[in-house]
Amino acid sequence: MAQVLEFKLPDLGEGLTEAEIVRWLVEVGDVVAVDQPVVEVETAKAMVEVPCPYGGVVTARFGEEGTELPVGAPLITVAVGAPASGGPTDAAEAPGTQDAPAAAGSQGSGNVLVGYGTSEAPARRRRVRPDRPAPSTAPLAPTLAEPTNGRARTAESADGPVAVISPLVRRLARENGLDLRELTGSGPDGLILRADVEYALRAAAVQGRTTTATPAPHPRVTAQPTVTTAPAAASAGTRVPLKGVRGAVADKLSRSRREIPDATCWVDADATELMRARTAMNAAGGPKISLLALLARISTAALARFPELNSTVDQDAREIVRLDHVHLGFAAQTERGLVVPVVRDAHARDTEGLNAEFARLTESARTGTLTPGELTGGTFTLNNYGVFGVDGSTPIINHPEAAMLGVGRIIPKPWVHEGELAVRQVVQLSLTFDHRVCDGGTAGGFLRYVADCVEQPAVLLRTL
């Protein structure tokens, strides 16, 4: 006996509540294996392929590409086969419940899907219907338990997935506002057929009541008020939904502005020696060292001297939590919008290690394959907005962090060097910080140390 199981959009972690369907990986009628990815979705933080914990035949898909679904909404239904048994009366012999894993076989899902487990598909309870006469050549009419309600209802509502295989039947019911759970199917093992839906619609029509709405006792036509708004005002502008990455960024930045009393200080620095040091490093062979990696190494050294800025505020406990590890986020602009990948344990990495991890995460950001874990948990953020050709900025802190270091473009400028006017490579550095975790003296000391390292990279030798 085949059992139709419904697979719902699981909780993908990190408190995500919705996801957008980007691409279906299976079609209706395809055979899928346990843990086979069936759909690619975009959450507020990453692109994720969702594996199905059941193996069988895909009988329905819910939602077109581009549709946004909440966690817990149906994704697909799968007809799962079971070992052949003695006949339709086998189910009636078991007065208890029947588990979905038994129908799906002993093999379980190895993927972590919140609400589905990691070893076996979840047990589902199904009430056993009493034996019915064998179906004849003409489909049997579904039972109407309450003829006065205008809808086809069973004596008891079934738990779990609706026994419908045909997408056409689902569409017919959906278009007419008919709840399939209110029907008793006349097909094998209670399968709801198209004839069952059509019969229920005819029965509702005969009782003088449609399946989509309850008509008023005295129907009347009311004139619609005349719209007096000017056409220009009605059509002005284009509305863009705040969802996906853009929505997540909007929520996080708004929360930061509400909760964090931030302040910004900045300083110009002569980066000529830093650029020369980078040129010498790259001339020595091996992977090319990026400017971002050098700035990251300077930042971790500065955080070791000023740990107040590697902290967060627990508002409920009214405590400042100073963190032992530096998880360094860096802002990356992608086609999907702004993302902030996180380099774990940046304080324990040297410049080459930081460079390699930046390269890996940047490539994942461009291809949209960053995992939620690679986009969360940062304790300090490095923002290189100089790539946009600007000198300065007052960025918004990445909540719940306490500070963000901003780096502008490095360009030739007149600069007094060793008592003489010269053309030097100058950069503007800015630090936006949470004023609750420290005073201006600490923030200024941090920024001054970063600027000193930029101007004289040899300063770092003291801490290497």
mmCIF file with all atom_site columns, N, CA, C and O in Angstrom, residues 7 16 36 81 102 112 116 173 270 299 307 338 351 438 453:
data_model
loop_
_atom_site.group_PDB
_atom_site.id
_atom_site.type_symbol
_atom_site.label_atom_id
_atom_site.label_alt_id
_atom_site.label_comp_id
_atom_site.label_asym_id
_atom_site.label_entity_id
_atom_site.label_seq_id
_atom_site.pdbx_PDB_ins_code
_atom_site.Cartn_x
_atom_site.Cartn_y
_atom_site.Cartn_z
_atom_site.occupancy
_atom_site.B_iso_or_equiv
_atom_site.pdbx_formal_charge
_atom_site.auth_seq_id
_atom_site.auth_comp_id
_atom_site.auth_asym_id
_atom_site.auth_atom_id
_atom_site.pdbx_PDB_model_num
ATOM 1  N N  . PHE A 1 7   ? 5.958   16.662 2.998  1.00 0.00 ? 7   PHE A N  1
ATOM 2  C CA . PHE A 1 7   ? 7.208   17.216 3.505  1.00 0.00 ? 7   PHE A CA 1
ATOM 3  C C  . PHE A 1 7   ? 7.070   18.728 3.553  1.00 0.00 ? 7   PHE A C  1
ATOM 4  O O  . PHE A 1 7   ? 6.839   19.383 2.542  1.00 0.00 ? 7   PHE A O  1
ATOM 5  N N  . LEU A 1 16  ? 15.380  31.568 11.228 1.00 0.00 ? 16  LEU A N  1
ATOM 6  C CA . LEU A 1 16  ? 14.743  31.952 9.979  1.00 0.00 ? 16  LEU A CA 1
ATOM 7  C C  . LEU A 1 16  ? 13.290  31.492 9.974  1.00 0.00 ? 16  LEU A C  1
ATOM 8  O O  . LEU A 1 16  ? 12.964  30.395 10.427 1.00 0.00 ? 16  LEU A O  1
ATOM 9  N N  . GLN A 1 36  ? 17.659  13.188 -0.718 1.00 0.00 ? 36  GLN A N  1
ATOM 10 C CA . GLN A 1 36  ? 17.943  13.817 -2.019 1.00 0.00 ? 36  GLN A CA 1
ATOM 11 C C  . GLN A 1 36  ? 17.426  15.256 -2.010 1.00 0.00 ? 36  GLN A C  1
ATOM 12 O O  . GLN A 1 36  ? 16.292  15.510 -1.620 1.00 0.00 ? 36  GLN A O  1
ATOM 13 N N  . GLY A 1 81  ? 6.219   3.816  -0.902 1.00 0.00 ? 81  GLY A N  1
ATOM 14 C CA . GLY A 1 81  ? 5.781   2.436  -1.034 1.00 0.00 ? 81  GLY A CA 1
ATOM 15 C C  . GLY A 1 81  ? 6.008   1.677  0.247  1.00 0.00 ? 81  GLY A C  1
ATOM 16 O O  . GLY A 1 81  ? 6.788   2.040  1.112  1.00 0.00 ? 81  GLY A O  1
ATOM 17 N N  . ALA A 1 102 ? 7.680   3.090  8.909  1.00 0.00 ? 102 ALA A N  1
ATOM 18 C CA . ALA A 1 102 ? 7.478   1.734  8.448  1.00 0.00 ? 102 ALA A CA 1
ATOM 19 C C  . ALA A 1 102 ? 7.136   1.726  6.988  1.00 0.00 ? 102 ALA A C  1
ATOM 20 O O  . ALA A 1 102 ? 7.521   0.831  6.234  1.00 0.00 ? 102 ALA A O  1
ATOM 21 N N  . VAL A 1 112 ? 20.099  17.025 9.092  1.00 0.00 ? 112 VAL A N  1
ATOM 22 C CA . VAL A 1 112 ? 19.465  17.659 10.245 1.00 0.00 ? 112 VAL A CA 1
ATOM 23 C C  . VAL A 1 112 ? 18.369  18.579 9.733  1.00 0.00 ? 112 VAL A C  1
ATOM 24 O O  . VAL A 1 112 ? 18.631  19.646 9.203  1.00 0.00 ? 112 VAL A O  1
ATOM 25 N N  . TYR A 1 116 ? 12.057  17.033 11.663 1.00 0.00 ? 116 TYR A N  1
ATOM 26 C CA . TYR A 1 116 ? 12.059  15.766 10.946 1.00 0.00 ? 116 TYR A CA 1
ATOM 27 C C  . TYR A 1 116 ? 13.059  14.780 11.528 1.00 0.00 ? 116 TYR A C  1
ATOM 28 O O  . TYR A 1 116 ? 13.080  13.624 11.151 1.00 0.00 ? 116 TYR A O  1
ATOM 29 N N  . ALA A 1 173 ? -9.812  21.434 -6.429 1.00 0.00 ? 173 ALA A N  1
ATOM 30 C CA . ALA A 1 173 ? -10.330 21.741 -5.092 1.00 0.00 ? 173 ALA A CA 1
ATOM 31 C C  . ALA A 1 173 ? -9.923  23.134 -4.640 1.00 0.00 ? 173 ALA A C  1
ATOM 32 O O  . ALA A 1 173 ? -10.722 23.881 -4.062 1.00 0.00 ? 173 ALA A O  1
ATOM 33 N N  . ASP A 1 270 ? 48.896  57.557 6.425  1.00 0.00 ? 270 ASP A N  1
ATOM 34 C CA . ASP A 1 270 ? 49.789  57.384 5.277  1.00 0.00 ? 270 ASP A CA 1
ATOM 35 C C  . ASP A 1 270 ? 50.034  55.889 5.094  1.00 0.00 ? 270 ASP A C  1
ATOM 36 O O  . ASP A 1 270 ? 50.730  55.255 5.884  1.00 0.00 ? 270 ASP A O  1
ATOM 37 N N  . SER A 1 299 ? 43.745  44.531 12.631 1.00 0.00 ? 299 SER A N  1
ATOM 38 C CA . SER A 1 299 ? 42.563  44.656 13.494 1.00 0.00 ? 299 SER A CA 1
ATOM 39 C C  . SER A 1 299 ? 42.602  43.680 14.655 1.00 0.00 ? 299 SER A C  1
ATOM 40 O O  . SER A 1 299 ? 42.269  44.041 15.795 1.00 0.00 ? 299 SER A O  1
ATOM 41 N N  . PRO A 1 307 ? 40.376  45.064 24.173 1.00 0.00 ? 307 PRO A N  1
ATOM 42 C CA . PRO A 1 307 ? 39.342  44.013 24.120 1.00 0.00 ? 307 PRO A CA 1
ATOM 43 C C  . PRO A 1 307 ? 37.933  44.541 24.371 1.00 0.00 ? 307 PRO A C  1
ATOM 44 O O  . PRO A 1 307 ? 36.957  43.825 24.107 1.00 0.00 ? 307 PRO A O  1
ATOM 45 N N  . LEU A 1 338 ? 24.046  43.009 0.170  1.00 0.00 ? 338 LEU A N  1
ATOM 46 C CA . LEU A 1 338 ? 25.135  43.047 1.132  1.00 0.00 ? 338 LEU A CA 1
ATOM 47 C C  . LEU A 1 338 ? 25.079  41.829 2.042  1.00 0.00 ? 338 LEU A C  1
ATOM 48 O O  . LEU A 1 338 ? 24.044  41.525 2.635  1.00 0.00 ? 338 LEU A O  1
ATOM 49 N N  . THR A 1 351 ? 48.556  36.167 8.663  1.00 0.00 ? 351 THR A N  1
ATOM 50 C CA . THR A 1 351 ? 48.084  36.902 7.482  1.00 0.00 ? 351 THR A CA 1
ATOM 51 C C  . THR A 1 351 ? 47.749  35.963 6.337  1.00 0.00 ? 351 THR A C  1
ATOM 52 O O  . THR A 1 351 ? 46.738  36.150 5.639  1.00 0.00 ? 351 THR A O  1
ATOM 53 N N  . CYS A 1 438 ? 32.489  51.344 25.873 1.00 0.00 ? 438 CYS A N  1
ATOM 54 C CA . CYS A 1 438 ? 33.736  52.071 26.150 1.00 0.00 ? 438 CYS A CA 1
ATOM 55 C C  . CYS A 1 438 ? 33.523  53.562 25.931 1.00 0.00 ? 438 CYS A C  1
ATOM 56 O O  . CYS A 1 438 ? 32.526  53.992 25.343 1.00 0.00 ? 438 CYS A O  1
ATOM 57 N N  . CYS A 1 453 ? 49.952  51.164 12.688 1.00 0.00 ? 453 CYS A N  1
ATOM 58 C CA . CYS A 1 453 ? 50.352  49.942 11.983 1.00 0.00 ? 453 CYS A CA 1
ATOM 59 C C  . CYS A 1 453 ? 50.274  50.121 10.472 1.00 0.00 ? 453 CYS A C  1
ATOM 60 O O  . CYS A 1 453 ? 51.075  49.548 9.725  1.00 0.00 ? 453 CYS A O  1
#
